[in-house]
């Protein structure tokens, strides 16, 4: 198979019928109120391996002949595709080697080993996904093994597209738009192929993170291009170059691509957890983050957001909270030079800070002399507009204060 058709996706859905879970479509009252239209969450975070990726991996490996199965498989993944391959290896009895970029969260590494058991060998590669992908490709060629691509393979695309077959019986009649996370493009390519054949009136919008917008770059360039830099925070979609096959489908069938800042993703991760009880990984919160503030146009009917995965390491929530606070304008950092005398800090608390403003970080840096000492001070505000009053009070105080830009190198060194 070299191309993907709606029929191929229906066949893939049949292959997955006794394996994959038909995940629920749930209305979000919070998002519906914010958007002004009914908003629904397609909960692929409740899929086997807690991600849609198991669909494509299983369909690809189920299509292998006996000789290919005997030789085994290799793959590269930031985590979820690896879990899908591990699941397929264990259930189909195929030996697999899985190459993971060094940034793969520890929780995902452990899950891969647990799911695959004796059938998989995880290998950590120094570098990002694209480097892991390169190493995996070489290993497949040298060892005569089948390379299970995470997105740019017709069988994988068909497997991911089976979500659309599930959705067909779940979608509200007035569905106007479906928001789909985009990494390499396998998920949106598969879903778009089926939906445009069976539900052509629904607008399909891809959502990328600002630090890894490879599909947007491909569409602008007229072909897939390699990004100079990839921010791996949204690790499930941190792909530096869109797929060749997937690019063609997205170019022809997808209505729009929007790009969402990582900070907005963090805010949505927290709100999903607090309001809906959904533990989404960063990529899993991309679509619903876009629904809040980044829709390409106002929807005429219901909106569906795909929650693509829930394999999130809880130890990352401190970083998620930090990024969200900075994005929302609630957290700010300053270098404050205090006189080394009793009461200097108390004066700062009484005269500069206002009610509800909290110090969330305080660390003395290197002292210049015995009379003064600079400290890095992080302050959280109850409302982002309060920063104006805080800056005025700082300017009026006798203290030397320098606000630190979160995008600056000094911020990255100090915080």
Short mmCIF file of C-alpha atoms in Angstrom, two decimals, residues 2-415:
data_model
loop_
_atom_site.label_atom_id
_atom_site.label_comp_id
_atom_site.label_asym_id
_atom_site.label_seq_id
_atom_site.Cartn_x
_atom_site.Cartn_y
_atom_site.Cartn_z
CA UNK A 2 1.50 3.34 -1.12
CA UNK A 3 -1.46 5.65 -0.63
CA UNK A 4 -4.34 5.73 1.85
CA UNK A 5 -8.03 5.69 1.00
CA UNK A 6 -11.15 5.86 3.13
CA UNK A 7 -11.64 2.14 2.40
CA UNK A 8 -8.17 1.36 3.79
CA UNK A 9 -9.13 3.15 6.98
CA UNK A 10 -12.31 1.10 7.30
CA UNK A 11 -10.22 -2.08 6.89
CA UNK A 12 -7.86 -0.82 9.60
CA UNK A 13 -10.83 -0.21 11.88
CA UNK A 14 -11.82 -3.83 11.33
CA UNK A 15 -8.33 -5.03 12.25
CA UNK A 16 -8.54 -3.00 15.47
CA UNK A 17 -12.12 -3.99 16.34
CA UNK A 18 -11.09 -6.60 18.91
CA UNK A 19 -7.99 -4.75 20.09
CA UNK A 20 -8.63 -1.01 20.38
CA UNK A 21 -11.10 0.68 22.70
CA UNK A 22 -13.92 2.78 21.26
CA UNK A 23 -13.15 5.82 23.35
CA UNK A 24 -15.93 8.17 24.50
CA UNK A 25 -16.86 11.61 23.18
CA UNK A 26 -17.59 13.82 26.19
CA UNK A 27 -18.96 17.34 26.36
CA UNK A 28 -16.85 19.92 28.20
CA UNK A 29 -19.08 22.48 29.89
CA UNK A 30 -16.04 24.65 30.67
CA UNK A 31 -14.86 24.85 27.08
CA UNK A 32 -18.40 25.16 25.74
CA UNK A 33 -18.93 28.24 27.88
CA UNK A 34 -15.60 29.77 26.81
CA UNK A 35 -16.07 29.10 23.09
CA UNK A 36 -19.79 29.88 22.98
CA UNK A 37 -20.50 26.65 21.09
CA UNK A 38 -20.75 23.04 22.32
CA UNK A 39 -17.25 21.60 22.67
CA UNK A 40 -16.59 17.87 22.96
CA UNK A 41 -13.49 15.91 23.92
CA UNK A 42 -12.64 12.71 22.04
CA UNK A 43 -10.88 10.81 24.81
CA UNK A 44 -8.06 8.90 23.12
CA UNK A 45 -6.17 9.30 26.39
CA UNK A 46 -8.40 6.36 27.45
CA UNK A 47 -7.17 4.21 24.55
CA UNK A 48 -4.98 1.15 25.10
CA UNK A 49 -1.53 2.42 26.13
CA UNK A 50 -3.32 5.73 26.90
CA UNK A 51 -2.71 7.08 23.40
CA UNK A 52 -4.04 6.84 19.83
CA UNK A 53 -0.59 5.69 18.70
CA UNK A 54 -1.36 2.05 19.47
CA UNK A 55 -3.82 2.07 16.55
CA UNK A 56 -1.28 2.79 13.82
CA UNK A 57 1.47 0.60 15.23
CA UNK A 58 -0.82 -2.41 15.53
CA UNK A 59 -2.27 -2.05 12.02
CA UNK A 60 1.21 -1.71 10.51
CA UNK A 61 2.57 -4.78 12.27
CA UNK A 62 -0.55 -6.89 11.72
CA UNK A 63 0.04 -6.45 7.95
CA UNK A 64 3.52 -8.04 8.10
CA UNK A 65 4.09 -11.47 6.53
CA UNK A 66 5.70 -14.42 8.34
CA UNK A 67 9.24 -13.65 7.18
CA UNK A 68 8.95 -10.02 8.29
CA UNK A 69 7.60 -11.06 11.68
CA UNK A 70 10.47 -13.48 12.15
CA UNK A 71 13.03 -10.75 11.36
CA UNK A 72 11.50 -8.35 13.88
CA UNK A 73 10.89 -4.61 13.92
CA UNK A 74 12.53 -1.36 14.94
CA UNK A 75 11.02 2.04 15.60
CA UNK A 76 11.87 5.49 16.89
CA UNK A 77 9.55 7.37 19.21
CA UNK A 78 9.20 10.08 21.82
CA UNK A 79 7.14 7.63 23.84
CA UNK A 80 3.58 6.94 22.69
CA UNK A 81 4.41 5.29 19.37
CA UNK A 82 6.94 3.19 21.25
CA UNK A 83 4.24 2.02 23.64
CA UNK A 84 2.01 1.15 20.69
CA UNK A 85 4.81 -0.83 19.05
CA UNK A 86 5.57 -2.53 22.37
CA UNK A 87 1.90 -3.49 22.71
CA UNK A 88 1.79 -4.89 19.18
CA UNK A 89 5.07 -6.78 19.71
CA UNK A 90 3.74 -8.47 22.83
CA UNK A 91 0.33 -9.31 21.33
CA UNK A 92 1.58 -10.43 17.92
CA UNK A 93 4.72 -12.17 19.20
CA UNK A 94 7.21 -10.01 17.28
CA UNK A 95 10.63 -9.00 18.60
CA UNK A 96 11.21 -5.22 18.56
CA UNK A 97 13.98 -2.71 19.20
CA UNK A 98 12.75 0.75 20.18
CA UNK A 99 14.98 3.83 19.87
CA UNK A 100 14.00 6.70 22.16
CA UNK A 101 15.35 10.28 22.19
CA UNK A 102 17.06 11.27 25.43
CA UNK A 103 14.22 13.71 26.24
CA UNK A 104 11.65 10.90 26.58
CA UNK A 105 10.10 11.20 30.08
CA UNK A 106 11.06 8.50 32.57
CA UNK A 107 7.43 7.52 33.03
CA UNK A 108 7.13 6.68 29.33
CA UNK A 109 10.37 4.70 29.34
CA UNK A 110 9.10 2.55 32.20
CA UNK A 111 5.74 2.02 30.53
CA UNK A 112 7.40 0.84 27.30
CA UNK A 113 9.40 -1.79 29.17
CA UNK A 114 6.33 -2.93 31.10
CA UNK A 115 4.04 -3.16 28.06
CA UNK A 116 6.53 -4.91 25.79
CA UNK A 117 8.10 -7.22 28.36
CA UNK A 118 10.47 -9.77 26.83
CA UNK A 119 9.47 -8.76 23.31
CA UNK A 120 11.10 -5.30 23.26
CA UNK A 121 14.53 -3.76 23.81
CA UNK A 122 14.47 0.03 24.49
CA UNK A 123 17.59 1.96 23.37
CA UNK A 124 18.16 5.59 24.43
CA UNK A 125 19.68 7.84 21.75
CA UNK A 126 21.55 11.06 22.57
CA UNK A 127 19.58 13.69 20.67
CA UNK A 128 16.04 14.55 19.60
CA UNK A 129 13.41 12.47 17.81
CA UNK A 130 14.95 13.08 14.39
CA UNK A 131 18.28 11.69 15.56
CA UNK A 132 16.56 8.67 17.10
CA UNK A 133 14.67 8.24 13.84
CA UNK A 134 17.91 8.30 11.84
CA UNK A 135 19.55 5.69 14.09
CA UNK A 136 16.45 3.48 13.92
CA UNK A 137 16.43 3.66 10.12
CA UNK A 138 20.05 2.55 9.97
CA UNK A 139 19.40 -0.30 12.41
CA UNK A 140 16.47 -1.52 10.31
CA UNK A 141 18.53 -1.47 7.13
CA UNK A 142 21.55 -3.17 8.67
CA UNK A 143 19.52 -5.84 10.45
CA UNK A 144 16.99 -6.58 7.74
CA UNK A 145 14.14 -5.60 10.06
CA UNK A 146 10.87 -3.81 9.33
CA UNK A 147 10.93 -0.15 10.32
CA UNK A 148 7.60 0.82 11.91
CA UNK A 149 7.31 4.52 11.15
CA UNK A 150 5.41 6.63 13.71
CA UNK A 151 3.50 8.60 11.07
CA UNK A 152 4.76 8.50 7.47
CA UNK A 153 3.54 5.02 6.51
CA UNK A 154 0.23 4.17 4.78
CA UNK A 155 -0.67 1.43 7.27
CA UNK A 156 0.16 3.66 10.23
CA UNK A 157 -1.88 6.50 8.73
CA UNK A 158 -4.82 4.14 8.16
CA UNK A 159 -4.62 2.91 11.75
CA UNK A 160 -4.62 6.43 13.18
CA UNK A 161 -7.47 7.35 10.86
CA UNK A 162 -9.67 4.67 12.41
CA UNK A 163 -10.53 7.22 15.10
CA UNK A 164 -12.70 8.94 12.49
CA UNK A 165 -14.64 5.70 11.93
CA UNK A 166 -15.33 5.55 15.69
CA UNK A 167 -16.35 9.20 15.70
CA UNK A 168 -18.88 8.76 12.92
CA UNK A 169 -21.54 7.37 15.26
CA UNK A 170 -20.64 9.79 18.06
CA UNK A 171 -20.53 13.18 16.33
CA UNK A 172 -23.33 15.66 17.03
CA UNK A 173 -25.31 16.41 13.88
CA UNK A 174 -24.22 20.06 13.95
CA UNK A 175 -20.48 19.32 14.19
CA UNK A 176 -18.68 22.14 12.41
CA UNK A 177 -15.03 21.64 13.28
CA UNK A 178 -12.62 18.97 14.51
CA UNK A 179 -9.33 20.04 16.08
CA UNK A 180 -6.53 17.48 15.77
CA UNK A 181 -2.98 17.61 17.21
CA UNK A 182 -0.20 17.48 14.62
CA UNK A 183 3.33 16.15 14.98
CA UNK A 184 4.52 14.30 11.90
CA UNK A 185 0.97 14.32 10.57
CA UNK A 186 -0.13 10.66 10.61
CA UNK A 187 -3.15 11.23 12.83
CA UNK A 188 -4.59 14.19 10.95
CA UNK A 189 -3.79 12.63 7.55
CA UNK A 190 -5.71 9.48 8.42
CA UNK A 191 -8.67 11.24 9.99
CA UNK A 192 -8.88 13.81 7.18
CA UNK A 193 -8.87 11.07 4.54
CA UNK A 194 -11.90 9.36 6.06
CA UNK A 195 -13.79 12.47 7.16
CA UNK A 196 -13.53 14.28 3.84
CA UNK A 197 -14.94 11.19 2.13
CA UNK A 198 -17.83 10.70 4.56
CA UNK A 199 -18.31 14.05 6.36
CA UNK A 200 -17.09 16.64 3.83
CA UNK A 201 -18.91 19.53 5.51
CA UNK A 202 -16.82 19.31 8.69
CA UNK A 203 -13.84 21.62 8.85
CA UNK A 204 -10.60 19.91 9.89
CA UNK A 205 -8.05 22.03 11.74
CA UNK A 206 -4.59 20.83 12.75
CA UNK A 207 -2.93 22.14 15.90
CA UNK A 208 0.84 22.39 16.40
CA UNK A 209 2.94 23.67 19.27
CA UNK A 210 4.90 26.85 18.58
CA UNK A 211 8.21 25.12 19.25
CA UNK A 212 7.66 22.35 16.70
CA UNK A 213 5.42 23.69 13.95
CA UNK A 214 6.88 21.52 11.19
CA UNK A 215 3.64 21.03 9.23
CA UNK A 216 2.95 24.77 9.17
CA UNK A 217 6.50 25.29 7.89
CA UNK A 218 5.99 22.64 5.21
CA UNK A 219 2.79 24.24 3.97
CA UNK A 220 4.45 27.64 3.80
CA UNK A 221 7.50 26.25 1.95
CA UNK A 222 5.50 24.06 -0.42
CA UNK A 223 7.19 20.86 0.78
CA UNK A 224 8.46 19.33 4.07
CA UNK A 225 11.42 21.21 5.52
CA UNK A 226 13.60 20.63 8.59
CA UNK A 227 13.18 23.09 11.45
CA UNK A 228 16.35 24.72 12.75
CA UNK A 229 15.27 24.07 16.33
CA UNK A 230 12.62 21.98 18.06
CA UNK A 231 11.25 22.64 21.55
CA UNK A 232 10.71 19.17 23.00
CA UNK A 233 8.31 20.23 25.78
CA UNK A 234 5.25 19.01 23.85
CA UNK A 235 7.13 15.77 23.35
CA UNK A 236 4.31 13.84 21.68
CA UNK A 237 4.39 16.21 18.68
CA UNK A 238 8.02 17.37 18.81
CA UNK A 239 8.86 16.52 15.20
CA UNK A 240 11.37 18.60 13.26
CA UNK A 241 10.18 17.62 9.78
CA UNK A 242 6.66 16.74 8.64
CA UNK A 243 6.20 13.46 6.78
CA UNK A 244 6.26 13.34 2.99
CA UNK A 245 3.05 11.29 2.69
CA UNK A 246 1.27 13.13 5.46
CA UNK A 247 2.20 16.54 4.07
CA UNK A 248 0.46 15.74 0.78
CA UNK A 249 -2.75 14.70 2.53
CA UNK A 250 -2.71 17.74 4.84
CA UNK A 251 -2.06 20.07 1.92
CA UNK A 252 -5.01 18.66 -0.03
CA UNK A 253 -7.58 17.91 2.69
CA UNK A 254 -6.96 19.89 5.88
CA UNK A 255 -8.69 23.26 6.13
CA UNK A 256 -6.25 25.05 8.40
CA UNK A 257 -3.28 24.68 10.76
CA UNK A 258 -3.01 26.78 13.92
CA UNK A 259 -0.01 27.16 16.20
CA UNK A 260 -0.36 27.31 19.99
CA UNK A 261 2.30 28.59 22.46
CA UNK A 262 3.58 26.04 24.96
CA UNK A 263 2.38 28.24 27.83
CA UNK A 264 -1.21 28.03 26.58
CA UNK A 265 -0.86 24.25 26.41
CA UNK A 266 0.27 24.23 30.05
CA UNK A 267 -2.72 26.31 31.14
CA UNK A 268 -5.05 23.92 29.34
CA UNK A 269 -3.38 20.88 30.91
CA UNK A 270 -4.10 22.31 34.35
CA UNK A 271 -7.68 23.25 33.47
CA UNK A 272 -8.38 19.83 31.96
CA UNK A 273 -7.25 18.26 35.20
CA UNK A 274 -9.03 20.67 37.57
CA UNK A 275 -12.31 20.93 35.61
CA UNK A 276 -12.72 17.66 33.73
CA UNK A 277 -10.43 15.37 35.71
CA UNK A 278 -8.46 14.61 32.54
CA UNK A 279 -4.75 13.94 32.96
CA UNK A 280 -3.52 14.95 29.52
CA UNK A 281 0.05 14.98 28.32
CA UNK A 282 1.13 18.23 26.60
CA UNK A 283 0.24 16.95 23.12
CA UNK A 284 -3.10 15.76 24.47
CA UNK A 285 -4.00 19.32 25.50
CA UNK A 286 -3.07 20.93 22.16
CA UNK A 287 -6.48 20.71 20.51
CA UNK A 288 -8.53 22.00 23.43
CA UNK A 289 -5.96 24.77 24.04
CA UNK A 290 -6.55 25.89 20.46
CA UNK A 291 -10.32 25.85 20.98
CA UNK A 292 -10.00 28.46 23.71
CA UNK A 293 -8.04 31.19 21.99
CA UNK A 294 -6.71 30.13 18.60
CA UNK A 295 -9.62 29.07 16.40
CA UNK A 296 -9.08 30.19 12.79
CA UNK A 297 -12.73 31.33 12.66
CA UNK A 298 -15.85 31.25 14.80
CA UNK A 299 -17.55 27.83 14.53
CA UNK A 300 -21.15 27.57 13.38
CA UNK A 301 -21.85 24.43 15.37
CA UNK A 302 -20.21 21.94 17.71
CA UNK A 303 -16.45 21.62 18.02
CA UNK A 304 -14.61 18.35 18.69
CA UNK A 305 -11.15 18.35 20.26
CA UNK A 306 -9.04 15.21 20.14
CA UNK A 307 -7.31 14.46 23.47
CA UNK A 308 -4.56 12.40 21.86
CA UNK A 309 -2.81 10.98 24.92
CA UNK A 310 -2.55 10.87 28.69
CA UNK A 311 0.96 9.57 29.30
CA UNK A 312 2.11 12.46 31.44
CA UNK A 313 4.81 12.27 34.08
CA UNK A 314 3.35 13.91 37.20
CA UNK A 315 6.81 15.18 38.14
CA UNK A 316 6.48 17.59 35.19
CA UNK A 317 3.56 19.46 36.76
CA UNK A 318 5.88 21.89 38.55
CA UNK A 319 7.22 22.96 35.13
CA UNK A 320 3.69 22.97 33.70
CA UNK A 321 2.50 25.28 36.48
CA UNK A 322 5.52 27.54 36.01
CA UNK A 323 5.09 27.84 32.24
CA UNK A 324 1.37 28.45 32.61
CA UNK A 325 1.89 31.17 35.22
CA UNK A 326 4.37 33.03 33.03
CA UNK A 327 2.16 32.71 29.96
CA UNK A 328 -0.89 34.00 31.83
CA UNK A 329 1.10 36.98 33.14
CA UNK A 330 0.80 35.85 36.75
CA UNK A 331 4.46 35.04 37.47
CA UNK A 332 7.26 37.59 37.19
CA UNK A 333 10.91 37.57 38.20
CA UNK A 334 13.15 40.41 39.39
CA UNK A 335 16.73 40.98 40.52
CA UNK A 336 16.37 43.06 43.68
CA UNK A 337 19.41 44.58 45.39
CA UNK A 338 18.89 44.71 49.15
CA UNK A 339 20.94 46.69 51.64
CA UNK A 340 22.55 44.19 54.00
CA UNK A 341 20.86 45.55 57.10
CA UNK A 342 18.09 44.37 59.45
CA UNK A 343 14.57 44.93 58.17
CA UNK A 344 15.45 45.28 54.46
CA UNK A 345 13.36 42.31 53.41
CA UNK A 346 10.48 43.27 55.72
CA UNK A 347 10.44 46.73 54.16
CA UNK A 348 10.17 45.12 50.72
CA UNK A 349 7.25 42.98 51.88
CA UNK A 350 5.42 45.90 53.49
CA UNK A 351 6.11 48.69 51.01
CA UNK A 352 6.37 46.94 47.63
CA UNK A 353 4.12 43.91 47.74
CA UNK A 354 0.36 44.36 47.84
CA UNK A 355 -2.40 42.09 49.14
CA UNK A 356 -2.53 38.75 47.35
CA UNK A 357 0.93 39.07 45.82
CA UNK A 358 3.12 36.16 46.92
CA UNK A 359 6.83 35.47 46.78
CA UNK A 360 7.18 32.09 45.08
CA UNK A 361 10.96 32.19 44.66
CA UNK A 362 13.72 33.89 46.64
CA UNK A 363 17.41 33.21 46.21
CA UNK A 364 20.37 35.41 47.02
CA UNK A 365 22.85 35.49 44.16
CA UNK A 366 26.55 36.32 44.47
CA UNK A 367 27.11 39.28 46.82
CA UNK A 368 28.97 42.21 45.29
CA UNK A 369 30.09 43.59 48.64
CA UNK A 370 29.24 43.47 52.33
CA UNK A 371 26.79 46.40 52.06
CA UNK A 372 24.41 45.12 49.36
CA UNK A 373 23.22 41.76 48.05
CA UNK A 374 21.19 41.03 44.94
CA UNK A 375 18.42 38.43 45.18
CA UNK A 376 16.38 36.78 42.49
CA UNK A 377 12.73 37.21 43.52
CA UNK A 378 9.78 35.47 41.86
CA UNK A 379 6.35 37.01 42.51
CA UNK A 380 2.94 35.56 41.70
CA UNK A 381 0.05 37.96 41.17
CA UNK A 382 -3.66 37.32 41.69
CA UNK A 383 -4.43 39.06 38.38
CA UNK A 384 -2.13 39.81 35.41
CA UNK A 385 -3.12 43.50 35.39
CA UNK A 386 -1.61 43.88 38.87
CA UNK A 387 1.86 43.98 37.34
CA UNK A 388 1.44 47.70 36.57
CA UNK A 389 0.95 48.56 40.24
CA UNK A 390 3.83 46.32 41.31
CA UNK A 391 6.18 47.99 38.85
CA UNK A 392 5.13 51.44 40.09
CA UNK A 393 5.79 50.51 43.72
CA UNK A 394 9.16 49.04 42.81
CA UNK A 395 10.14 52.19 40.93
CA UNK A 396 9.13 54.33 43.90
CA UNK A 397 11.13 52.26 46.41
CA UNK A 398 14.82 52.93 47.20
CA UNK A 399 15.70 49.44 45.97
CA UNK A 400 17.53 48.69 42.75
CA UNK A 401 15.19 46.43 40.76
CA UNK A 402 15.72 44.80 37.38
CA UNK A 403 12.88 42.81 35.82
CA UNK A 404 14.05 39.61 34.13
CA UNK A 405 12.65 38.78 30.70
CA UNK A 406 11.65 35.07 30.69
CA UNK A 407 12.92 34.74 27.11
CA UNK A 408 16.40 36.03 28.01
CA UNK A 409 19.50 33.92 28.55
CA UNK A 410 19.97 35.30 32.08
CA UNK A 411 16.51 33.99 33.02
CA UNK A 412 17.41 30.52 31.76
CA UNK A 413 20.61 30.63 33.82
CA UNK A 414 19.04 31.93 37.03
CA UNK A 415 15.66 30.16 37.14
#
